[in-house]
mmCIF file of C-alpha atoms in Angstrom:
data_model
loop_
_atom_site.group_PDB
_atom_site.id
_atom_site.type_symbol
_atom_site.label_atom_id
_atom_site.label_comp_id
_atom_site.label_asym_id
_atom_site.label_seq_id
_atom_site.Cartn_x
_atom_site.Cartn_y
_atom_site.Cartn_z
ATOM 1 C CA MET O 1 -24.055 56.897 -44.996
ATOM 2 C CA SER O 2 -26.563 53.937 -46.293
ATOM 3 C CA ILE O 3 -30.294 55.613 -46.370
ATOM 4 C CA HIS O 4 -32.818 53.562 -47.351
ATOM 5 C CA SER O 5 -34.759 55.933 -49.969
ATOM 6 C CA THR O 6 -37.840 55.750 -48.379
ATOM 7 C CA ALA O 7 -36.591 56.226 -44.903
ATOM 8 C CA ILE O 8 -37.232 60.384 -43.618
ATOM 9 C CA VAL O 9 -33.606 62.154 -41.938
ATOM 10 C CA HIS O 10 -33.866 66.027 -41.181
ATOM 11 C CA PRO O 11 -31.046 67.525 -42.796
ATOM 12 C CA ASP O 12 -29.747 68.837 -39.386
ATOM 13 C CA ALA O 13 -29.679 65.811 -38.052
ATOM 14 C CA GLN O 14 -25.661 64.335 -37.064
ATOM 15 C CA LEU O 15 -25.433 60.965 -38.405
ATOM 16 C CA ASP O 16 -21.885 59.645 -38.846
ATOM 17 C CA ASP O 17 -20.968 58.207 -42.729
ATOM 18 C CA SER O 18 -21.183 55.047 -41.627
ATOM 19 C CA VAL O 19 -24.733 55.069 -40.055
ATOM 20 C CA GLU O 20 -27.596 52.541 -41.855
ATOM 21 C CA VAL O 21 -30.738 53.655 -41.650
ATOM 22 C CA GLN O 22 -34.232 51.429 -43.354
ATOM 23 C CA ALA O 23 -36.568 51.630 -44.543
ATOM 24 C CA PHE O 24 -39.483 53.583 -43.555
ATOM 25 C CA ALA O 25 -37.383 54.843 -40.460
ATOM 26 C CA ILE O 26 -37.395 58.557 -39.302
ATOM 27 C CA ILE O 27 -34.539 60.590 -37.579
ATOM 28 C CA GLY O 28 -35.361 64.040 -36.173
ATOM 29 C CA GLN O 29 -33.904 67.546 -36.470
ATOM 30 C CA HIS O 30 -31.485 67.559 -33.287
ATOM 31 C CA VAL O 31 -30.714 63.511 -33.295
ATOM 32 C CA LYS O 32 -26.650 62.822 -32.846
ATOM 33 C CA MET O 33 -25.588 59.208 -33.853
ATOM 34 C CA GLY O 34 -22.364 57.636 -33.518
ATOM 35 C CA ALA O 35 -20.340 54.866 -35.902
ATOM 36 C CA GLY O 36 -21.679 51.911 -36.804
ATOM 37 C CA THR O 37 -25.079 52.049 -35.343
ATOM 38 C CA VAL O 38 -28.009 50.537 -37.622
ATOM 39 C CA VAL O 39 -31.366 51.786 -37.420
ATOM 40 C CA GLY O 40 -34.171 49.454 -38.689
ATOM 41 C CA PRO O 41 -37.534 49.409 -40.897
ATOM 42 C CA HIS O 42 -40.177 51.950 -39.161
ATOM 43 C CA CYS O 43 -38.198 53.538 -35.868
ATOM 44 C CA VAL O 44 -38.859 56.649 -34.842
ATOM 45 C CA ILE O 45 -35.738 58.643 -33.553
ATOM 46 C CA ASP O 46 -36.494 61.876 -32.025
ATOM 47 C CA GLY O 47 -35.851 64.828 -29.676
ATOM 48 C CA ARG O 48 -32.873 65.728 -28.847
ATOM 49 C CA THR O 49 -30.934 62.524 -28.776
ATOM 50 C CA THR O 50 -27.381 61.392 -28.779
ATOM 51 C CA ILE O 51 -26.403 57.641 -29.459
ATOM 52 C CA GLY O 52 -23.536 56.393 -29.520
ATOM 53 C CA GLU O 53 -21.657 53.857 -32.089
ATOM 54 C CA GLY O 54 -22.294 50.296 -32.739
ATOM 55 C CA ASN O 55 -26.080 50.828 -31.385
ATOM 56 C CA SER O 56 -28.912 48.021 -32.830
ATOM 57 C CA PHE O 57 -32.509 49.524 -33.167
ATOM 58 C CA PHE O 58 -34.804 46.790 -34.571
ATOM 59 C CA SER O 59 -38.190 47.153 -35.956
ATOM 60 C CA GLY O 60 -40.396 49.651 -34.526
ATOM 61 C CA ALA O 61 -38.902 51.449 -31.711
ATOM 62 C CA GLN O 62 -39.436 54.783 -30.839
ATOM 63 C CA ILE O 63 -36.361 56.509 -28.834
ATOM 64 C CA GLY O 64 -36.346 60.078 -27.601
ATOM 65 C CA VAL O 65 -39.637 60.607 -28.021
ATOM 66 C CA LEU O 66 -42.018 62.834 -26.050
ATOM 67 C CA SER O 67 -42.866 61.123 -22.597
ATOM 68 C CA GLN O 68 -45.458 60.288 -21.403
ATOM 69 C CA ASP O 69 -45.927 62.994 -19.185
ATOM 70 C CA LEU O 70 -48.498 65.519 -18.826
ATOM 71 C CA LYS O 71 -45.625 67.863 -17.083
ATOM 72 C CA HIS O 72 -44.010 67.956 -20.482
ATOM 73 C CA LYS O 73 -44.386 71.659 -21.387
ATOM 74 C CA VAL O 74 -45.793 71.902 -24.916
ATOM 75 C CA GLY O 75 -42.688 73.554 -27.212
ATOM 76 C CA LEU O 76 -39.606 72.132 -25.341
ATOM 77 C CA ILE O 77 -37.487 69.306 -26.862
ATOM 78 C CA GLY O 78 -36.412 66.756 -23.997
ATOM 79 C CA ARG O 79 -33.224 64.989 -23.602
ATOM 80 C CA THR O 80 -31.684 61.392 -24.095
ATOM 81 C CA GLU O 81 -28.635 60.398 -24.141
ATOM 82 C CA ILE O 82 -27.374 56.692 -24.672
ATOM 83 C CA GLY O 83 -24.121 54.908 -24.860
ATOM 84 C CA ASN O 84 -22.402 52.589 -27.427
ATOM 85 C CA HIS O 85 -23.306 48.614 -28.357
ATOM 86 C CA ASN O 86 -27.128 48.410 -26.965
ATOM 87 C CA ILE O 87 -29.682 46.874 -28.608
ATOM 88 C CA PHE O 88 -33.092 47.640 -28.897
ATOM 89 C CA ARG O 89 -35.626 45.177 -30.013
ATOM 90 C CA GLU O 90 -38.904 45.223 -31.728
ATOM 91 C CA HIS O 91 -41.064 47.939 -30.693
ATOM 92 C CA VAL O 92 -38.955 49.431 -27.365
ATOM 93 C CA THR O 93 -39.881 52.755 -26.257
ATOM 94 C CA VAL O 94 -37.419 55.165 -24.758
ATOM 95 C CA SER O 95 -39.176 58.747 -23.649
ATOM 96 C CA ALA O 96 -36.737 61.548 -23.761
ATOM 97 C CA CYS O 97 -36.741 63.529 -20.135
ATOM 98 C CA THR O 98 -39.588 65.623 -19.241
ATOM 99 C CA LEU O 99 -38.987 69.527 -19.113
ATOM 100 C CA THR O 100 -41.905 71.758 -16.980
ATOM 101 C CA SER O 101 -39.203 74.923 -18.177
ATOM 102 C CA CYS O 102 -36.020 75.773 -20.090
ATOM 103 C CA ASP O 103 -34.019 75.567 -16.674
ATOM 104 C CA GLU O 104 -34.085 72.376 -16.419
ATOM 105 C CA GLU O 105 -31.490 71.425 -18.848
ATOM 106 C CA HIS O 106 -29.583 69.308 -16.566
ATOM 107 C CA ARG O 107 -32.356 66.462 -17.097
ATOM 108 C CA VAL O 108 -31.790 63.624 -19.232
ATOM 109 C CA THR O 109 -32.921 60.431 -19.710
ATOM 110 C CA SER O 110 -29.759 58.163 -20.075
ATOM 111 C CA ILE O 111 -28.093 54.817 -20.511
ATOM 112 C CA GLY O 112 -25.162 52.741 -20.697
ATOM 113 C CA ASP O 113 -22.739 50.863 -23.066
ATOM 114 C CA HIS O 114 -23.904 46.834 -23.097
ATOM 115 C CA CYS O 115 -27.218 46.799 -22.089
ATOM 116 C CA MET O 116 -30.470 45.058 -24.205
ATOM 117 C CA PHE O 117 -33.841 45.955 -24.425
ATOM 118 C CA MET O 118 -36.239 43.047 -25.704
ATOM 119 C CA ALA O 119 -39.673 43.873 -27.564
ATOM 120 C CA TYR O 120 -41.697 46.348 -26.246
ATOM 121 C CA SER O 121 -39.607 46.813 -22.855
ATOM 122 C CA HIS O 122 -40.150 50.436 -21.798
ATOM 123 C CA VAL O 123 -37.645 52.951 -20.443
ATOM 124 C CA ALA O 124 -40.181 56.190 -19.317
ATOM 125 C CA HIS O 125 -38.621 59.820 -18.771
ATOM 126 C CA ASP O 126 -35.715 60.697 -16.435
ATOM 127 C CA CYS O 127 -34.573 56.818 -16.150
ATOM 128 C CA HIS O 128 -31.238 56.477 -15.774
ATOM 129 C CA VAL O 129 -30.453 53.143 -17.008
ATOM 130 C CA GLY O 130 -26.498 51.351 -16.345
ATOM 131 C CA ASN O 131 -24.157 48.891 -17.897
ATOM 132 C CA GLY O 132 -24.633 45.651 -19.011
ATOM 133 C CA VAL O 133 -28.597 46.603 -17.859
ATOM 134 C CA ILE O 134 -30.454 43.290 -20.044
ATOM 135 C CA MET O 135 -34.651 44.178 -19.796
ATOM 136 C CA ALA O 136 -37.019 41.103 -20.853
ATOM 137 C CA ASN O 137 -39.916 41.494 -22.835
ATOM 138 C CA CYS O 138 -42.449 43.988 -22.010
ATOM 139 C CA ALA O 139 -40.715 45.044 -18.830
ATOM 140 C CA SER O 140 -41.718 48.036 -17.478
ATOM 141 C CA LEU O 141 -39.703 51.219 -15.850
ATOM 142 C CA ALA O 142 -41.645 54.549 -14.563
ATOM 143 C CA GLY O 143 -40.059 57.904 -15.071
ATOM 144 C CA HIS O 144 -37.245 59.008 -12.243
ATOM 145 C CA VAL O 145 -36.242 55.421 -11.838
ATOM 146 C CA GLU O 146 -32.802 54.070 -11.890
ATOM 147 C CA VAL O 147 -31.275 50.989 -12.883
ATOM 148 C CA GLU O 148 -27.163 50.053 -12.122
ATOM 149 C CA ASP O 149 -25.309 47.664 -13.808
ATOM 150 C CA ARG O 150 -25.436 44.586 -15.175
ATOM 151 C CA ALA O 151 -29.177 43.942 -13.353
ATOM 152 C CA ILE O 152 -31.981 41.572 -15.014
ATOM 153 C CA LEU O 153 -35.642 42.549 -15.070
ATOM 154 C CA GLY O 154 -37.826 39.598 -15.673
ATOM 155 C CA GLY O 155 -40.348 39.695 -18.580
ATOM 156 C CA LEU O 156 -43.388 41.411 -17.734
ATOM 157 C CA SER O 157 -42.103 43.211 -14.355
ATOM 158 C CA GLY O 158 -42.666 46.886 -13.797
ATOM 159 C CA VAL O 159 -40.766 49.173 -11.667
ATOM 160 C CA HIS O 160 -42.838 52.203 -9.062
ATOM 161 C CA GLN O 161 -41.249 56.222 -10.090
ATOM 162 C CA GLU O 162 -38.277 56.709 -8.065
ATOM 163 C CA CYS O 163 -36.988 52.904 -7.595
ATOM 164 C CA VAL O 164 -33.938 52.115 -7.755
ATOM 165 C CA VAL O 165 -32.814 48.544 -9.219
ATOM 166 C CA GLY O 166 -29.506 47.716 -7.449
ATOM 167 C CA LYS O 167 -26.490 46.511 -9.319
ATOM 168 C CA MET O 168 -26.778 42.631 -10.507
ATOM 169 C CA ALA O 169 -29.795 42.516 -9.246
ATOM 170 C CA PHE O 170 -32.864 40.447 -10.584
ATOM 171 C CA VAL O 171 -36.225 41.252 -10.924
ATOM 172 C CA GLY O 172 -38.451 38.185 -11.665
ATOM 173 C CA GLY O 173 -41.064 38.200 -14.837
ATOM 174 C CA LEU O 174 -44.300 39.305 -13.421
ATOM 175 C CA SER O 175 -42.931 42.002 -10.259
ATOM 176 C CA ARG O 176 -44.743 44.822 -9.115
ATOM 177 C CA VAL O 177 -41.470 47.010 -8.116
ATOM 178 C CA ALA O 178 -42.428 49.292 -5.349
ATOM 179 C CA ARG O 179 -39.545 49.670 -3.621
ATOM 180 C CA ASP O 180 -35.818 49.879 -4.304
ATOM 181 C CA ALA O 181 -34.549 46.330 -5.132
ATOM 182 C CA PRO O 182 -31.206 45.845 -3.460
ATOM 183 C CA PRO O 183 -28.228 45.365 -5.297
ATOM 184 C CA PHE O 184 -26.837 41.705 -6.220
ATOM 185 C CA MET O 185 -30.697 40.060 -4.812
ATOM 186 C CA ILE O 186 -33.372 38.260 -6.137
ATOM 187 C CA VAL O 187 -37.127 40.159 -6.383
ATOM 188 C CA ASP O 188 -39.740 38.415 -7.047
ATOM 189 C CA GLY O 189 -43.473 38.936 -6.191
ATOM 190 C CA ASN O 190 -46.650 41.355 -6.026
ATOM 191 C CA PRO O 191 -45.727 42.877 -4.398
ATOM 192 C CA ALA O 192 -41.836 41.549 -4.606
ATOM 193 C CA HIS O 193 -39.973 40.336 -1.700
ATOM 194 C CA CYS O 194 -36.433 39.709 -1.299
ATOM 195 C CA CYS O 195 -35.716 35.680 -2.109
ATOM 196 C CA GLY O 196 -31.926 35.794 -1.378
ATOM 197 C CA PRO O 197 -29.146 36.550 -3.371
ATOM 198 C CA ASN O 198 -28.299 35.589 -7.111
ATOM 199 C CA THR O 199 -26.498 33.442 -6.996
ATOM 200 C CA VAL O 200 -26.371 32.134 -11.134
ATOM 201 C CA GLY O 201 -25.851 36.155 -11.426
ATOM 202 C CA LEU O 202 -23.083 36.687 -9.632
ATOM 203 C CA LYS O 203 -21.109 33.732 -10.859
ATOM 204 C CA ARG O 204 -21.909 35.053 -14.480
ATOM 205 C CA ASN O 205 -20.959 38.198 -13.296
ATOM 206 C CA GLY O 206 -17.665 36.583 -12.594
ATOM 207 C CA LEU O 207 -17.877 37.135 -7.861
ATOM 208 C CA ASP O 208 -15.726 34.009 -6.929
ATOM 209 C CA THR O 209 -17.465 31.917 -3.917
ATOM 210 C CA ALA O 210 -15.394 33.971 -1.155
ATOM 211 C CA GLN O 211 -17.610 36.859 -2.511
ATOM 212 C CA ARG O 212 -20.731 34.894 -2.601
ATOM 213 C CA ALA O 213 -20.246 33.644 0.683
ATOM 214 C CA GLN O 214 -20.221 37.803 1.642
ATOM 215 C CA ILE O 215 -23.013 38.722 -0.081
ATOM 216 C CA LYS O 216 -25.188 35.991 1.129
ATOM 217 C CA LEU O 217 -24.443 36.699 4.745
ATOM 218 C CA MET O 218 -25.438 39.821 4.125
ATOM 219 C CA TYR O 219 -28.334 39.275 2.574
ATOM 220 C CA LYS O 220 -29.100 36.781 6.335
ATOM 221 C CA ILE O 221 -28.381 39.582 9.000
ATOM 222 C CA MET O 222 -30.553 41.701 6.571
ATOM 223 C CA PHE O 223 -33.399 40.245 5.782
ATOM 224 C CA ARG O 224 -33.382 37.156 7.910
ATOM 225 C CA SER O 225 -32.696 38.140 11.038
ATOM 226 C CA ASN O 226 -34.386 39.748 13.949
ATOM 227 C CA LEU O 227 -32.721 43.233 13.640
ATOM 228 C CA ASN O 228 -34.212 46.143 12.872
ATOM 229 C CA THR O 229 -32.730 47.974 9.111
ATOM 230 C CA THR O 230 -30.595 50.460 11.619
ATOM 231 C CA GLN O 231 -29.696 47.488 13.901
ATOM 232 C CA ALA O 232 -28.615 45.193 10.450
ATOM 233 C CA LEU O 233 -26.237 47.670 8.990
ATOM 234 C CA HIS O 234 -24.340 48.169 12.486
ATOM 235 C CA GLU O 235 -24.387 44.390 12.502
ATOM 236 C CA ILE O 236 -22.666 43.918 8.248
ATOM 237 C CA GLU O 237 -20.743 46.875 9.129
ATOM 238 C CA ALA O 238 -19.222 44.674 13.039
ATOM 239 C CA SER O 239 -19.042 41.200 11.090
ATOM 240 C CA VAL O 240 -18.593 41.713 7.928
ATOM 241 C CA ASP O 241 -15.028 41.645 5.807
ATOM 242 C CA GLU O 242 -14.206 45.192 3.884
ATOM 243 C CA SER O 243 -14.766 44.339 0.688
ATOM 244 C CA ASP O 244 -16.386 46.438 -2.714
ATOM 245 C CA GLU O 245 -19.822 45.281 -2.017
ATOM 246 C CA LYS O 246 -20.545 45.019 1.495
ATOM 247 C CA ASN O 247 -19.663 48.960 0.749
ATOM 248 C CA CYS O 248 -21.796 49.115 -2.592
ATOM 249 C CA PHE O 249 -25.087 47.048 -0.502
ATOM 250 C CA LEU O 250 -25.022 49.398 2.650
ATOM 251 C CA GLU O 251 -24.117 52.755 0.746
ATOM 252 C CA PHE O 252 -27.640 51.449 -1.274
ATOM 253 C CA ILE O 253 -29.664 51.066 2.154
ATOM 254 C CA ARG O 254 -28.526 54.474 3.456
ATOM 255 C CA ARG O 255 -29.704 56.285 0.431
ATOM 256 C CA SER O 256 -32.777 54.626 -0.169
ATOM 257 C CA ILE O 257 -35.231 56.834 -0.584
ATOM 258 C CA ARG O 258 -38.479 54.811 -1.164
ATOM 259 C CA GLY O 259 -37.010 51.708 1.752
ATOM 260 C CA VAL O 260 -35.554 48.441 -0.129
ATOM 261 C CA THR O 261 -37.600 45.607 -0.774
ATOM 262 C CA LYS O 262 -37.756 42.553 1.922
#
């Protein structure tokens, strides 16, 4: 294990032998860290935080720290779970979950695999970030936000509490997302509105011409027809061929709590 002489690592922390901890980093008592992870200078990793393999934390990242939530009860230690091969650039902040009693062990802030968090991006308490997500510089998630697989959030964008950003969605820079961002779509603006399918992102994720055409048809029915949401759902069910993309889109709209960005 390579630990710089100026780093502070609690003796109870559980670090794989291949972990590297650079100068002036601080690792808390309840941290668990997998093989090949590199903790850069001046990072703080605290709370009941479990980190997988091959993660990189650049200078000044603050991971698993106390949530910025006044409801958190003093003395309780929040949980954070991070998967494998994620990149956390300079001064990224990830808050542990908020706990108001000892009976809330189900709560956690979670991040999947192969995500990239650019400088100064923020993941608040009780958020759930999927796999392959990219958050550009200063993009911020409020508490209890869910970001599904391979979504991208542009720089300086902000997502309201309890919102969901759908699979392969793209949130434009400087956008204010106050409702759910539908999967496969671009949402942009202040307030955000749905601009159309995320064509470039869909191509990069391997969706073929037929799949992209089907997503475009669902977009036209849901967002550019004169149908209300219930009518549009029925029309998509009736006129769009069965596929994983269709099922994902319909399920997302149906389970939306805050409503969908249109």
